[in-house]
XYZ file of C-alpha atoms in Angstrom:
189
model
C -58.644 -44.554 -58.566
C -59.144 -42.146 -61.443
C -55.577 -40.875 -61.215
C -54.137 -44.398 -61.066
C -56.097 -45.523 -64.126
C -54.949 -42.537 -66.179
C -51.312 -43.042 -65.162
C -51.371 -46.794 -65.813
C -53.011 -46.418 -69.217
C -50.310 -43.965 -70.328
C -47.462 -46.064 -68.926
C -48.816 -49.263 -70.487
C -49.049 -47.419 -73.805
C -45.345 -46.547 -73.534
C -45.835 -42.833 -72.913
C -43.632 -40.733 -70.666
C -45.691 -39.557 -67.710
C -45.258 -36.483 -65.572
C -48.102 -36.206 -63.127
C -48.909 -34.070 -60.105
C -52.297 -34.995 -58.740
C -54.000 -35.341 -55.410
C -52.734 -38.905 -54.821
C -49.787 -39.391 -57.191
C -46.717 -37.392 -58.157
C -44.533 -38.701 -60.957
C -41.615 -36.783 -62.463
C -41.040 -38.009 -66.043
C -41.590 -41.753 -65.619
C -41.559 -44.122 -68.562
C -41.698 -47.883 -68.978
C -40.562 -50.027 -71.851
C -43.116 -50.353 -74.615
C -45.002 -53.633 -74.501
C -44.498 -56.154 -77.279
C -48.227 -56.221 -77.885
C -50.026 -53.255 -79.382
C -52.079 -52.464 -76.313
C -51.892 -54.038 -72.873
C -55.513 -54.426 -71.752
C -56.395 -52.580 -68.579
C -59.089 -54.097 -66.358
C -60.781 -51.681 -63.973
C -63.232 -52.968 -61.387
C -65.620 -50.270 -60.237
C -68.916 -49.467 -58.594
C -70.766 -46.190 -58.756
C -71.701 -43.886 -61.602
C -68.708 -41.552 -61.399
C -66.182 -44.400 -61.370
C -68.052 -46.156 -64.196
C -67.986 -43.002 -66.297
C -64.256 -42.578 -65.765
C -63.491 -46.234 -66.477
C -65.539 -46.013 -69.682
C -62.965 -43.600 -71.051
C -59.824 -45.502 -70.048
C -60.371 -49.209 -69.363
C -60.335 -52.020 -71.905
C -62.128 -54.400 -69.573
C -64.676 -53.255 -67.006
C -65.098 -55.422 -63.931
C -68.505 -55.513 -62.290
C -69.217 -56.743 -58.756
C -72.503 -54.895 -58.145
C -71.673 -54.649 -54.457
C -72.948 -51.790 -52.379
C -72.088 -50.430 -48.983
C -70.248 -52.488 -46.383
C -72.616 -54.047 -43.857
C -72.312 -53.627 -40.087
C -70.189 -56.779 -39.714
C -67.455 -55.004 -41.685
C -66.981 -58.018 -43.954
C -70.032 -58.386 -46.153
C -71.536 -55.935 -48.603
C -75.006 -55.040 -49.734
C -75.593 -56.790 -53.070
C -77.247 -55.235 -56.087
C -77.612 -58.384 -58.136
C -81.126 -57.846 -59.458
C -81.168 -58.254 -63.262
C -82.789 -54.855 -63.814
C -80.033 -53.132 -61.815
C -77.351 -54.859 -63.870
C -79.232 -53.935 -67.056
C -79.258 -50.279 -65.981
C -75.595 -50.295 -64.946
C -74.442 -51.800 -68.237
C -76.661 -49.411 -70.206
C -75.134 -46.459 -68.352
C -71.610 -47.766 -68.942
C -72.355 -48.335 -72.610
C -73.659 -44.776 -72.962
C -70.582 -43.393 -71.194
C -68.225 -45.473 -73.361
C -69.699 -44.060 -76.568
C -67.729 -45.149 -79.625
C -65.325 -47.176 -77.440
C -68.151 -49.600 -76.543
C -67.596 -52.170 -79.331
C -63.960 -52.657 -78.252
C -64.654 -53.123 -74.543
C -64.964 -56.378 -72.651
C -67.222 -56.931 -69.641
C -66.075 -58.896 -66.598
C -67.989 -60.243 -63.605
C -66.318 -61.146 -60.334
C -68.065 -64.367 -59.324
C -68.416 -64.170 -55.550
C -69.073 -67.883 -55.014
C -68.828 -71.111 -56.984
C -71.079 -73.782 -55.455
C -70.998 -77.145 -57.203
C -74.237 -78.936 -56.369
C -76.678 -81.366 -57.924
C -79.511 -79.110 -56.728
C -79.103 -75.642 -58.213
C -82.247 -74.233 -56.587
C -81.172 -75.433 -53.146
C -77.769 -73.786 -53.666
C -79.589 -70.555 -54.595
C -81.768 -70.833 -51.483
C -78.647 -71.276 -49.337
C -77.036 -68.229 -50.964
C -80.179 -66.155 -50.432
C -80.250 -67.191 -46.774
C -76.635 -66.018 -46.303
C -76.743 -62.802 -48.341
C -79.031 -60.045 -47.023
C -81.699 -58.886 -49.501
C -80.790 -61.528 -52.111
C -83.834 -63.262 -53.566
C -83.632 -66.875 -54.738
C -84.758 -65.930 -58.255
C -81.987 -63.316 -58.466
C -79.409 -65.800 -57.150
C -80.321 -68.129 -60.017
C -79.708 -65.532 -62.752
C -76.974 -63.258 -61.409
C -73.554 -63.554 -63.065
C -71.985 -63.080 -59.624
C -72.872 -66.594 -58.435
C -72.052 -69.885 -60.148
C -74.408 -72.534 -58.788
C -75.227 -76.109 -59.794
C -73.451 -78.877 -61.628
C -70.465 -78.004 -63.801
C -72.710 -78.276 -66.866
C -75.356 -76.023 -65.299
C -72.743 -73.438 -64.343
C -71.350 -73.424 -67.888
C -74.874 -73.010 -69.302
C -75.555 -70.208 -66.817
C -72.399 -68.291 -67.769
C -73.216 -68.669 -71.454
C -76.680 -67.266 -70.719
C -75.057 -64.314 -68.901
C -72.819 -63.728 -71.905
C -75.873 -63.737 -74.151
C -77.991 -61.499 -71.902
C -75.416 -58.965 -70.684
C -72.395 -59.375 -72.942
C -70.219 -60.542 -70.048
C -67.496 -62.664 -71.594
C -64.912 -62.668 -68.839
C -65.570 -64.218 -65.432
C -63.164 -64.053 -62.486
C -63.502 -66.627 -59.722
C -61.935 -66.923 -56.301
C -61.465 -70.723 -56.348
C -60.155 -72.037 -59.640
C -60.125 -75.690 -58.494
C -63.937 -75.839 -58.278
C -64.246 -73.891 -61.513
C -61.707 -75.715 -63.725
C -64.222 -78.281 -65.071
C -66.504 -75.390 -66.090
C -63.674 -73.855 -68.119
C -63.284 -77.094 -70.060
C -66.994 -77.141 -70.860
C -66.907 -73.512 -72.002
C -63.897 -74.216 -74.230
C -65.776 -77.044 -75.913
C -68.756 -74.773 -76.588
C -66.510 -72.019 -77.983
C -64.721 -74.531 -80.208
C -68.076 -75.466 -81.746
C -68.921 -71.841 -82.599
């Protein structure tokens, strides 16, 4: 991943790239310069080494806070406790140094569950996800649970607490009403 990020950043910046690494070999490749000053590069990573590298190259850092793949080969260990996210963002911020103020934080929302009972939705999530506590399910930026208004309020709280301003979701249809609510809030600011 580190090689790909370095190559992409240079190409997106309009530089000519010659590269001979472990995974990529490029002999004098160049793309057309973008019409915008800098094409933002989103890098989704886990792990300290990848975070440190992304801190030097990415414009947007994508967090999932997923750990190792579980025995079923499909699910992952989750690390959605608030203190773990605090520590991860603090580490990333330290690694980013003077780039920090220009960076954007992204969370990949693993599930959007529209429900009139937010706590029940959190209990269901905790029952399905190994080692996830209900209290963590209610505060993690990686789950969007409750009514559309509650989800919008939750994401605003995540923006306030962690600085996450960019949320990616897997099902936009369920999430579209939340976007409208967030736009209204932003218009009032």
